[in-house]
């Protein structure tokens, strides 16, 4: 079987291991440091900004893919130019790496998104504020994740620090209208190089302080399933995405869905699929990047709920509460990432499946609170 | 989290890895040779008959458990006497290691089993043949698996080679009536040291040439579910079993169920639980040996079908047929063990779940035949 190389040794690489073990695929991970979440599969520790180190790692695998989107496009293009297979390729991945590149492409594809503009100066920001305020969203085009690199502002001076170092973000900031949304959704899908496309059910996502806290699959009482899948398909095909892609969407008060963010890798909104879908996003990503046919994405239950375990302090590793939590909640699937505890850090998640959504949410939250020792 | 050490690096150890990754448990495997099925988790390669090597491995883990039942009882007892935690312990495990020990214990517990007798001489075998023939079953008490060490005979000379080296089997052979059975069943269950017991649904198993070929969960149209679970509970408690136990049963023409064999570890009859039960047998075994509360064992679908992939020759590794098989059967879960192809060898398995058992079986067999290149 081919060998898949993953750059980045976080929880996404960690959760890819079980899928690789089942399929009989060898997984090799390029980590940044010892003791990472995916440590068991790490075969090389190094700096992903160093072309030579990545090229050396690439010699040991058949295809390269990612746990994160931080490898510079120029380095990926150089790898590809030397005949190394990289999926998703830099031409697709650059849209997930740079939010302005993404916005421009979505405009070109005619897909629904918030009103946006690129800005280089305080005056341009002031003008956008005047037209779309009183509050607007400013994003650094590169380097943001989990709420970092995103600010809701009502005055230009709230991003004066970003303007002062605008060159480090590529010379521009992304301005977006602050969408009056009633909910957030995510459409998970996958595509392989042969062009096969499959989507999981549209899910509802819930954030706390900019970090995903809960996911409900499928999104209950949503009329947007077909539209969201169509948007994902247009993006996957329009951008030439290979592997799993998550499209985060706003559900506006006026009844539209608008593309918020893109991720071209397994995504927090798809963790439910490990336990509650016929094919998990991690297995599907492996199939996709290897150009194998994609697996069935249907659910094994009417509803699934995924609850993130976010660090409460630097002491509680959650697993110390396993005996009590497992005794009280035998139906819950526990997923721990072996990461050192830190406040707000994604440390693990819980998954429940069943018929009664209200009960699933109440049970999952009770288990989370027990692990949090609240 | 504690570290679990597994002696033996076969497919059972391999399939324990994903469960350990999810729970955040570190798994260390003691293998016999490089390149084993569980190679990714192997931390020591050595001889499990060598006490010193096992004791050294034991220092690196919190509890020892097994991928197979071949470690001599005396060695396990010595490990326990030195304070090393071994689950299941030698007092339980000896019943799975020695079929005569098992038969004697089941008689003591009053559990249903075939008529049996220990025999040391040709005369004793001839007498049992006369009373229970024309055919009887002769088993070597130790060292048998997958049909090895089992013969159906009608004349004593068919086991004269075994009589000649009877000391290597502990000085006795096990004689059993040849049960006129209409089907074979298996009851998978788990117990932890605190005494918690959980059982999965009773399954129907199908053998080809003494090797498991298919499993249907739950056993369709069986009236034996409650009785089988009760038998498993009596054995687990009576023998002090810790971790997963499989009880293989005959369903006799007269409507009884009789205990055929015992295994004290995850078992081929329980592989369906990876994809089609809330808690897999591998996760449950980890919970059991760590004395963590056990997980829910209910199914995610009305029926699950598990089909073994048995080697057809020394060339076909099955994965070469992945593209075609995955394209035709997106709903099938593929499990490969990364073992070199050999005729009859357990190389992997397939799992399907759904409502229509006839369709599941037909689909699974079609996929198997495609992988076999029949």
XYZ file of C-alpha atoms in Angstrom:
748
model
C 0.000 0.000 0.000
C 1.117 3.559 -0.559
C 2.576 5.661 2.234
C 0.815 8.897 3.140
C 2.883 11.686 4.694
C 1.185 14.281 6.875
C 2.825 17.634 7.615
C 1.846 18.599 11.141
C 1.426 16.323 14.158
C -1.659 17.727 15.857
C -4.903 15.989 16.690
C -5.946 15.786 13.036
C -2.861 13.727 12.196
C -3.488 11.709 15.375
C -7.057 10.908 14.363
C -5.927 9.923 10.868
C -3.937 7.029 12.351
C -6.919 4.760 13.125
C -8.228 5.190 9.580
C -4.806 4.344 8.152
C -4.535 1.270 10.386
C -7.918 -0.020 9.209
C -7.175 0.512 5.511
C -3.669 -0.952 5.821
C -2.094 2.345 4.741
C 1.204 3.412 6.291
C 1.073 6.896 7.788
C 4.191 8.999 8.362
C 3.973 12.316 10.142
C 6.328 15.314 9.952
C 6.128 16.944 13.390
C 7.449 20.197 14.744
C 8.552 18.914 18.138
C 8.762 15.755 20.217
C 5.733 14.795 22.273
C 3.102 15.910 19.764
C -0.475 14.652 19.671
C 0.335 12.335 16.745
C 3.686 11.284 18.263
C 3.144 7.600 17.586
C 3.191 8.185 13.814
C 5.912 10.854 13.717
C 8.866 9.723 11.603
C 10.596 13.119 11.305
C 10.740 16.186 13.514
C 11.683 19.443 11.827
C 10.706 22.859 10.529
C 7.986 22.868 7.856
C 9.309 26.226 6.610
C 12.546 24.507 5.547
C 12.295 23.159 2.009
C 15.187 20.729 2.398
C 13.683 19.075 5.445
C 10.317 18.655 3.736
C 11.977 17.319 0.584
C 13.837 14.736 2.662
C 10.582 13.689 4.346
C 8.854 13.553 0.954
C 11.319 10.885 -0.220
C 9.864 8.475 2.354
C 6.218 8.844 1.291
C 4.057 8.557 -1.833
C 1.889 11.611 -1.261
C 2.031 14.584 1.087
C -0.985 16.039 2.850
C -1.599 18.285 5.858
C -2.700 18.559 9.446
C -2.665 22.380 9.111
C -2.458 25.052 6.404
C 0.753 26.771 7.483
C 3.284 25.487 4.957
C 4.122 28.419 2.658
C 2.703 28.094 -0.860
C 6.122 28.767 -2.423
C 7.610 25.757 -0.658
C 4.721 23.534 -1.753
C 5.078 24.737 -5.345
C 8.772 23.875 -5.259
C 7.969 20.368 -3.958
C 5.425 19.875 -6.752
C 7.891 21.162 -9.356
C 10.274 18.428 -8.244
C 7.671 15.757 -8.926
C 6.428 15.301 -5.385
C 2.716 14.579 -5.082
C 1.028 17.115 -2.768
C -2.722 16.833 -2.054
C -4.441 19.231 -1.797
C -2.048 20.965 -4.185
C -0.776 24.523 -3.636
C -3.133 25.889 -6.308
C -6.082 24.750 -4.216
C -4.538 25.165 -0.777
C -3.633 28.832 -1.295
C -7.360 29.616 -1.030
C -7.449 28.145 2.460
C -4.169 29.825 3.397
C -5.122 33.312 2.304
C -8.611 34.633 3.019
C -8.333 37.350 0.382
C -7.389 34.823 -2.273
C -10.430 32.811 -1.163
C -12.802 35.818 -1.288
C -11.597 36.787 -4.769
C -12.082 33.238 -6.054
C -15.557 32.885 -4.542
C -16.555 36.186 -6.180
C -15.272 34.828 -9.488
C -17.324 31.646 -8.961
C -20.416 33.708 -8.095
C -20.867 32.030 -4.706
C -22.719 33.691 -1.818
C -20.485 35.392 0.739
C -20.500 38.453 2.993
C -19.782 41.848 1.387
C -16.001 42.165 1.498
C -13.111 44.389 0.417
C -9.331 44.358 0.536
C -7.857 47.340 2.378
C -4.355 48.756 2.599
C -4.995 51.998 4.444
C -6.869 53.438 7.381
C -8.901 55.531 4.939
C -10.142 52.416 3.123
C -11.158 50.841 6.411
C -12.914 54.064 7.474
C -14.864 54.091 4.223
C -15.953 50.436 4.609
C -16.971 51.198 8.207
C -19.041 54.150 7.012
C -20.777 52.028 4.367
C -21.246 48.769 6.303
C -20.869 49.716 9.998
C -21.434 50.495 12.755
C -19.412 47.304 13.168
C -17.338 45.456 10.603
C -15.058 42.398 10.698
C -11.354 42.763 9.921
C -9.245 39.691 9.225
C -5.581 39.138 8.601
C -5.559 37.258 5.264
C -2.987 34.756 6.538
C -2.060 33.167 9.844
C -5.442 33.166 11.590
C -7.250 30.191 13.140
C -9.723 29.510 15.960
C -10.698 33.191 16.201
C -7.131 34.476 16.045
C -6.561 37.076 13.308
C -10.202 38.163 13.405
C -11.519 41.345 15.040
C -14.916 42.990 15.120
C -14.269 46.730 15.116
C -16.212 49.990 15.175
C -13.196 52.305 14.859
C -10.121 52.055 12.646
C -7.750 52.462 15.589
C -8.770 48.978 16.772
C -6.594 47.538 13.989
C -3.837 50.178 13.945
C -1.339 47.521 15.136
C -2.222 45.340 12.143
C -1.897 48.297 9.748
C 1.549 49.046 11.189
C 2.784 45.561 10.199
C 0.538 45.043 7.167
C 3.437 43.707 5.111
C 3.550 40.610 7.332
C -0.014 39.820 6.159
C 0.793 40.244 2.475
C 0.171 43.998 2.292
C -3.601 43.916 2.695
C -6.286 43.298 5.281
C -9.659 41.688 4.574
C -12.734 43.692 5.526
C -16.125 41.981 5.796
C -19.595 43.111 6.702
C -20.650 41.809 10.126
C -23.284 39.311 9.042
C -26.451 39.325 11.145
C -26.553 35.567 11.397
C -29.002 33.320 13.211
C -26.742 30.311 13.125
C -23.530 28.836 11.813
C -23.324 25.771 9.611
C -20.536 23.668 8.146
C -20.574 21.579 5.003
C -18.011 18.802 5.038
C -17.153 17.154 1.733
C -14.385 15.332 -0.083
C -13.134 15.123 -3.623
C -10.518 12.916 -5.236
C -8.251 13.768 -8.194
C -10.471 11.659 -10.457
C -13.260 14.117 -9.722
C -15.471 12.023 -7.440
C -17.261 14.220 -4.887
C -19.132 13.204 -1.721
C -20.660 15.317 1.040
C -21.663 14.497 4.601
C -24.902 15.918 5.967
C -24.798 19.678 6.636
C -24.056 20.305 10.336
C -24.799 23.116 12.777
C -21.777 24.488 14.640
C -21.623 26.479 17.842
C -18.714 28.652 18.892
C -17.530 29.995 22.221
C -14.992 32.834 22.131
C -14.269 32.054 18.488
C -13.592 28.358 19.109
C -15.914 25.549 18.079
C -17.655 24.139 21.145
C -20.451 21.928 19.776
C -21.581 20.388 16.495
C -24.977 18.863 15.704
C -25.243 16.530 12.700
C -27.330 16.931 10.675
C -28.200 20.612 11.180
C -31.713 20.350 12.609
C -34.635 21.930 10.754
C -32.379 23.463 8.136
C -33.625 24.119 4.612
C -30.117 24.655 3.356
C -28.867 21.088 2.882
C -29.067 20.991 -0.910
C -27.768 24.542 -1.339
C -24.823 23.968 1.020
C -23.820 20.789 -0.783
C -24.005 22.631 -4.100
C -21.770 25.414 -2.770
C -19.225 22.879 -1.493
C -19.240 21.089 -4.844
C -18.722 24.351 -6.735
C -15.796 25.251 -4.496
C -14.226 21.782 -4.575
C -14.416 21.677 -8.363
C -13.699 25.362 -8.948
C -10.575 25.286 -6.796
C -9.487 21.732 -7.621
C -9.609 20.612 -3.999
C -8.333 17.099 -3.220
C -9.187 15.400 0.073
C -11.577 16.664 2.725
C -12.809 20.256 2.713
C -14.935 22.052 5.287
C -16.961 25.082 4.225
C -18.052 27.156 7.213
C -21.251 29.057 6.525
C -23.331 31.816 8.086
C -27.071 31.366 8.101
C -28.249 34.976 7.797
C -31.408 36.385 9.357
C -32.678 37.047 5.850
C -32.525 33.323 5.019
C -29.335 33.123 2.971
C -26.243 31.029 3.551
C -22.921 32.795 3.071
C -19.437 31.280 2.967
C -17.434 32.263 6.038
C -14.228 30.189 5.958
C -12.661 27.250 4.117
C -10.440 24.453 5.418
C -8.850 21.888 3.114
C -8.265 19.060 5.574
C -10.302 17.147 8.140
C -12.040 19.703 10.325
C -13.432 20.026 13.835
C -16.953 20.194 12.393
C -16.478 16.666 11.012
C -15.266 14.821 14.110
C -18.752 13.346 14.586
C -18.079 11.236 11.493
C -15.543 9.038 13.337
C -18.298 7.434 15.390
C -21.504 8.322 13.611
C -20.942 8.087 9.848
C -20.209 5.075 7.662
C -16.994 6.740 6.483
C -15.115 9.122 8.782
C -13.575 12.317 7.450
C -10.134 10.890 8.264
C -10.643 7.742 6.197
C -12.146 9.835 3.407
C -9.189 12.222 3.407
C -6.815 9.259 2.984
C -8.941 7.865 0.166
C -9.083 11.290 -1.465
C -5.378 12.108 -1.384
C -4.560 8.601 -2.680
C -7.147 8.939 -5.479
C -9.064 5.937 -4.176
C -12.864 5.874 -4.586
C -14.660 7.704 -1.774
C -16.721 5.993 0.929
C -20.383 6.299 1.814
C -21.044 9.375 3.994
C -24.435 8.505 5.491
C -25.011 8.590 9.243
C -25.481 5.621 11.553
C -28.065 7.462 13.683
C -30.730 10.136 13.303
C -28.563 12.637 15.202
C -24.971 12.925 16.336
C -23.599 15.491 18.758
C -19.905 16.384 19.065
C -18.756 18.362 22.080
C -15.249 19.783 22.239
C -13.208 19.417 25.392
C -11.430 22.754 25.774
C -8.726 23.103 28.411
C -9.939 24.694 31.637
C -6.514 25.262 33.191
C -2.968 23.914 33.100
C -3.762 21.042 35.481
C -6.891 19.225 34.371
C -6.065 16.684 31.663
C -9.667 15.356 31.790
C -8.561 11.724 31.769
C -8.321 11.790 35.569
C -12.123 12.041 35.515
C -12.521 9.058 33.186
C -13.710 6.557 35.820
C -16.608 8.722 36.907
C -17.467 9.945 33.404
C -17.358 6.470 31.873
C -19.469 5.058 34.696
C -22.133 7.731 34.268
C -22.069 7.890 30.464
C -21.401 4.447 28.926
C -22.931 5.620 25.624
C -20.438 8.450 25.091
C -17.348 8.080 22.908
C -14.290 9.757 24.419
C -11.517 11.155 22.225
C -8.407 12.532 23.859
C -5.520 14.187 22.022
C -2.740 13.728 24.615
C -2.042 17.460 24.678
C -0.746 19.241 27.771
C -3.617 21.080 29.466
C -3.919 24.804 28.759
C -6.902 27.077 29.102
C -9.012 27.122 25.918
C -6.892 24.510 24.145
C -8.586 21.767 22.111
C -7.797 18.775 24.327
C -10.297 16.227 23.073
C -13.929 15.726 22.175
C -17.008 13.648 22.970
C -19.456 12.091 20.519
C -22.981 10.837 21.126
C -25.507 9.455 18.674
C -29.220 8.681 18.908
C -32.771 9.739 18.148
C -33.423 12.489 20.679
C -31.310 15.579 20.033
C -32.317 17.385 23.217
C -31.299 14.406 25.309
C -28.015 13.958 23.416
C -27.041 17.583 24.035
C -28.008 17.488 27.699
C -26.104 14.240 28.261
C -23.022 15.395 26.386
C -22.872 18.690 28.247
C -23.289 16.947 31.586
C -20.324 14.707 30.734
C -18.253 17.686 29.582
C -18.997 19.547 32.809
C -17.982 16.493 34.829
C -14.664 16.271 32.932
C -14.190 20.022 33.398
C -14.786 19.424 37.109
C -17.260 22.327 37.104
C -3.008 7.889 31.343
C -1.831 4.394 32.095
C 0.211 2.371 29.634
C -1.206 -0.956 28.441
C 1.249 -3.628 27.300
C 0.092 -6.294 24.860
C 2.001 -9.555 24.443
C 1.709 -10.556 20.816
C 1.727 -8.299 17.747
C -0.936 -9.867 15.550
C -4.068 -8.280 14.122
C -5.755 -8.139 17.537
C -2.979 -5.921 18.897
C -3.121 -3.928 15.659
C -6.854 -3.314 16.006
C -6.404 -2.286 19.642
C -4.333 0.719 18.518
C -7.236 2.834 17.207
C -9.122 2.310 20.474
C -6.070 3.337 22.486
C -5.553 6.426 20.315
C -9.153 7.536 20.869
C -9.046 7.025 24.641
C -5.629 8.670 24.971
C -4.108 5.456 26.313
C -0.543 4.554 25.380
C -0.224 1.079 23.904
C 3.045 -0.869 23.895
C 3.310 -4.188 22.126
C 5.740 -7.067 22.750
C 6.247 -8.692 19.343
C 7.944 -11.879 18.259
C 9.560 -10.521 15.105
C 9.983 -7.346 13.092
C 7.312 -6.533 10.528
C 4.340 -7.779 12.526
C 0.751 -6.709 11.976
C 0.917 -4.365 14.991
C 4.429 -3.138 14.076
C 3.579 0.519 14.634
C 2.987 -0.081 18.353
C 5.771 -2.621 18.946
C 8.266 -1.360 21.548
C 10.063 -4.660 22.164
C 10.752 -7.705 20.034
C 11.539 -10.910 21.886
C 10.514 -14.373 23.008
C 7.372 -14.540 25.154
C 8.606 -17.813 26.639
C 11.513 -15.943 28.244
C 10.575 -14.615 31.673
C 13.381 -12.053 31.795
C 12.358 -10.457 28.518
C 8.729 -10.213 29.600
C 9.733 -8.790 32.991
C 11.804 -6.118 31.266
C 8.852 -5.229 29.020
C 6.557 -5.192 32.051
C 8.626 -2.422 33.617
C 7.527 -0.079 30.815
C 3.773 -0.635 31.206
C 1.083 -0.470 33.897
C -0.803 -3.629 32.982
C -0.093 -6.575 30.714
C -2.671 -8.181 28.449
C -2.637 -10.439 25.398
C -3.060 -10.761 21.671
C -2.902 -14.576 22.032
C -3.046 -17.230 24.737
C 0.383 -18.801 24.277
C 2.369 -17.397 27.201
C 2.921 -20.300 29.625
C 0.885 -20.074 32.833
C 4.004 -20.562 34.989
C 5.636 -17.463 33.490
C 2.501 -15.396 34.045
C 2.271 -16.594 37.640
C 5.863 -15.532 38.213
C 5.142 -12.070 36.772
C 2.116 -11.721 39.053
C 4.145 -12.886 42.064
C 6.538 -10.013 41.376
C 3.724 -7.479 41.574
C 3.105 -7.076 37.858
C -0.515 -6.556 36.900
C -1.637 -9.170 34.355
C -5.208 -9.076 32.981
C -6.741 -11.550 32.448
C -4.713 -13.185 35.225
C -3.208 -16.652 34.934
C -5.938 -18.141 37.145
C -8.507 -17.143 34.565
C -6.357 -17.487 31.455
C -5.393 -21.109 32.160
C -8.957 -22.087 31.253
C -8.503 -20.596 27.779
C -5.038 -22.136 27.460
C -6.004 -25.668 28.403
C -9.231 -27.156 27.096
C -9.303 -29.867 29.781
C -8.971 -27.281 32.531
C -11.869 -25.442 30.885
C -14.064 -28.547 30.611
C -13.470 -29.464 34.266
C -14.329 -25.937 35.398
C -17.498 -25.753 33.294
C -18.615 -29.092 34.755
C -18.007 -27.668 38.221
C -20.088 -24.590 37.307
C -22.874 -26.797 35.923
C -22.796 -25.161 32.490
C -24.019 -26.900 29.320
C -21.292 -28.517 27.232
C -20.750 -31.574 25.046
C -20.191 -34.904 26.805
C -16.442 -35.066 27.369
C -13.688 -37.126 28.972
C -9.954 -36.918 29.538
C -8.038 -39.840 28.015
C -4.485 -41.089 28.428
C -4.644 -44.339 26.541
C -5.901 -45.903 23.342
C -8.238 -48.083 25.435
C -9.923 -45.050 26.958
C -10.397 -43.513 23.511
C -11.802 -46.810 22.197
C -14.273 -46.929 25.070
C -15.443 -43.328 24.448
C -15.767 -44.171 20.725
C -17.881 -47.194 21.565
C -20.153 -45.150 23.831
C -20.438 -41.930 21.807
C -19.351 -42.858 18.260
C -19.396 -43.679 15.411
C -17.456 -40.417 15.328
C -15.962 -38.445 18.211
C -13.846 -35.313 18.495
C -10.327 -35.498 19.924
C -8.525 -32.313 20.945
C -5.056 -31.554 22.209
C -5.723 -29.658 25.449
C -3.089 -27.031 24.635
C -1.667 -25.386 21.528
C -4.662 -25.570 19.185
C -6.293 -22.686 17.300
C -8.281 -22.141 14.092
C -9.022 -25.852 13.753
C -5.481 -26.988 14.552
C -5.270 -29.551 17.378
C -8.788 -30.829 16.639
C -9.630 -34.087 14.844
C -12.875 -35.905 14.175
C -12.086 -39.616 14.343
C -13.837 -42.957 13.989
C -10.819 -45.114 14.856
C -8.214 -44.728 17.580
C -5.329 -45.016 15.117
C -6.281 -41.611 13.725
C -4.703 -40.056 16.840
C -1.898 -42.541 17.420
C 0.672 -39.796 16.669
C -0.843 -37.637 19.418
C -0.817 -40.574 21.857
C 2.855 -41.131 21.067
C 3.725 -37.607 22.215
C 0.964 -37.180 24.781
C 3.388 -35.687 27.304
C 3.741 -32.590 25.105
C 0.014 -31.967 25.620
C 0.175 -32.339 29.391
C -0.306 -36.108 29.480
C -3.950 -36.210 28.432
C -6.160 -35.738 25.389
C -9.672 -34.293 25.465
C -12.432 -36.444 24.023
C -15.795 -34.899 23.133
C -18.995 -36.197 21.625
C -19.461 -34.951 18.056
C -22.354 -32.578 18.607
C -25.084 -32.724 15.965
C -25.314 -28.974 15.653
C -27.510 -26.852 13.408
C -25.443 -23.723 13.870
C -22.601 -22.070 15.718
C -22.940 -19.007 17.896
C -20.569 -16.781 19.823
C -21.270 -14.685 22.883
C -18.874 -11.780 23.295
C -18.711 -10.105 26.677
C -16.407 -8.153 28.944
C -15.811 -7.879 32.652
C -13.624 -5.556 34.699
C -11.893 -6.306 38.022
C -14.583 -4.317 39.863
C -17.071 -6.912 38.638
C -18.932 -4.931 35.989
C -20.123 -7.192 33.154
C -21.458 -6.280 29.704
C -22.363 -8.454 26.733
C -22.756 -7.656 23.040
C -25.634 -9.264 21.116
C -25.219 -13.003 20.506
C -23.812 -13.581 17.008
C -23.966 -16.418 14.489
C -20.601 -17.631 13.215
C -19.781 -19.606 10.097
C -16.622 -21.639 9.598
C -14.794 -22.905 6.528
C -12.177 -25.611 7.093
C -12.145 -24.805 10.808
C -11.564 -21.081 10.292
C -14.173 -18.378 10.877
C -15.411 -17.050 7.533
C -18.510 -14.985 8.366
C -20.275 -13.513 11.391
C -23.829 -12.174 11.564
C -24.746 -9.867 14.447
C -27.134 -10.376 16.073
C -27.712 -14.080 15.453
C -30.934 -14.005 13.418
C -34.033 -15.740 14.734
C -32.225 -17.176 17.721
C -34.042 -17.889 20.972
C -30.778 -18.246 22.836
C -29.812 -14.627 23.503
C -30.697 -14.538 27.199
C -29.325 -18.018 27.878
C -26.037 -17.294 26.070
C -25.521 -14.083 27.999
C -26.213 -15.929 31.242
C -23.643 -18.595 30.355
C -21.040 -15.935 29.541
C -21.744 -14.150 32.815
C -21.405 -17.384 34.801
C -18.077 -18.143 33.122
C -16.724 -14.591 33.454
C -17.596 -14.504 37.148
C -16.806 -18.142 37.873
C -13.356 -17.919 36.314
C -12.598 -14.316 37.294
C -12.131 -13.202 33.694
C -10.925 -9.617 33.136
C -11.272 -7.966 29.735
C -13.066 -9.341 26.701
C -14.117 -12.990 26.516
C -15.649 -14.881 23.606
C -17.688 -18.008 24.327
C -18.129 -20.128 21.208
C -21.304 -22.198 21.332
C -22.934 -25.065 19.458
C -26.625 -24.793 18.760
C -27.657 -28.450 18.889
C -30.399 -30.008 16.795
C -32.257 -30.751 20.040
C -32.455 -27.015 20.840
C -29.687 -26.678 23.420
C -26.657 -24.420 23.379
C -23.380 -26.024 24.459
C -20.048 -24.350 25.182
C -17.471 -25.226 22.523
C -14.449 -22.983 23.158
C -13.376 -19.968 25.223
C -11.099 -17.063 24.304
C -10.062 -14.416 26.838
C -9.213 -11.561 24.508
C -10.836 -9.734 21.590
C -12.024 -12.370 19.141
C -12.760 -12.754 15.450
C -16.468 -13.107 16.252
C -16.415 -9.561 17.673
C -14.774 -7.643 14.820
C -18.193 -6.342 13.716
C -18.171 -4.215 16.884
C -15.471 -1.876 15.494
C -17.899 -0.403 12.979
C -21.318 -1.461 14.172
C -21.442 -1.218 17.971
C -21.266 1.819 20.237
C -18.227 0.304 21.979
C -15.853 -1.949 20.066
C -14.410 -5.072 21.659
C -10.958 -3.478 21.470
C -11.978 -0.376 23.388
C -13.847 -2.539 25.879
C -10.829 -4.764 26.432
C -8.704 -1.701 27.251
C -11.369 -0.427 29.637
C -11.626 -3.847 31.246
C -7.933 -4.481 31.819
C -7.531 -0.931 33.233
C -10.556 -1.420 35.511
C -12.359 1.482 33.867
C -16.158 1.355 33.598
C -17.344 -0.558 30.524
C -18.994 1.058 27.499
C -22.416 0.557 25.970
C -22.524 -2.524 23.720
C -25.630 -1.833 21.641
C -25.524 -1.919 17.848
C -25.714 1.023 15.470
C -27.792 -0.930 12.928
C -30.329 -3.745 12.840
C -27.743 -6.132 11.375
C -24.001 -6.223 10.907
C -22.099 -8.715 8.778
C -18.378 -9.422 9.136
C -16.616 -11.325 6.372
C -13.070 -12.571 6.843
C -10.523 -12.085 4.106
C -8.541 -15.325 4.064
C -5.409 -15.513 1.946
C -5.946 -17.162 -1.438
C -2.270 -17.556 -2.358
C 1.135 -16.016 -1.638
C 0.627 -13.182 -4.145
C -2.734 -11.515 -3.612
C -2.535 -8.943 -0.809
C -6.119 -7.798 -1.587
C -5.200 -4.105 -1.386
C -4.308 -4.157 -5.078
C -8.026 -4.600 -5.697
C -8.975 -1.644 -3.485
C -9.798 0.809 -6.311
C -12.350 -1.502 -7.892
C -13.755 -2.772 -4.576
C -14.085 0.697 -3.063
C -15.733 2.013 -6.218
C -18.289 -0.804 -6.270
C -18.901 -0.971 -2.509
C -18.690 2.491 -0.894
C -20.716 1.245 2.082
C -18.216 -1.486 3.066
C -15.588 -0.955 5.766
C -12.241 -2.479 4.822
C -9.837 -3.751 7.478
C -6.411 -4.961 6.433
C -3.837 -6.486 8.769
C -0.664 -5.868 6.711
C 0.219 -9.552 6.782
C 2.123 -11.246 3.979
C -0.297 -13.245 1.805
C -0.532 -16.989 2.478
C -3.285 -19.398 1.604
C -5.914 -19.548 4.366
C -4.280 -16.850 6.481
C -6.445 -14.220 8.157
C -5.416 -11.173 6.114
C -8.228 -8.762 6.887
C -11.979 -8.446 7.116
C -14.964 -6.514 5.779
C -17.882 -5.098 7.755
C -21.312 -4.026 6.536
C -24.291 -2.783 8.495
C -27.936 -2.192 7.587
C -31.511 -3.428 7.721
C -31.567 -6.200 5.129
C -29.448 -9.168 6.152
C -29.791 -11.025 2.847
C -28.565 -7.985 0.956
C -25.693 -7.381 3.392
C -24.460 -10.951 2.973
C -24.756 -10.878 -0.817
C -22.950 -7.530 -1.034
C -20.198 -8.534 1.364
C -19.555 -11.823 -0.424
C -19.446 -10.073 -3.798
C -16.816 -7.691 -2.439
C -14.829 -10.565 -0.925
C -14.897 -12.454 -4.239
C -13.689 -9.341 -6.043
C -10.779 -8.968 -3.585
C -10.057 -12.691 -3.939
C -10.007 -12.106 -7.709
C -12.252 -15.144 -8.108
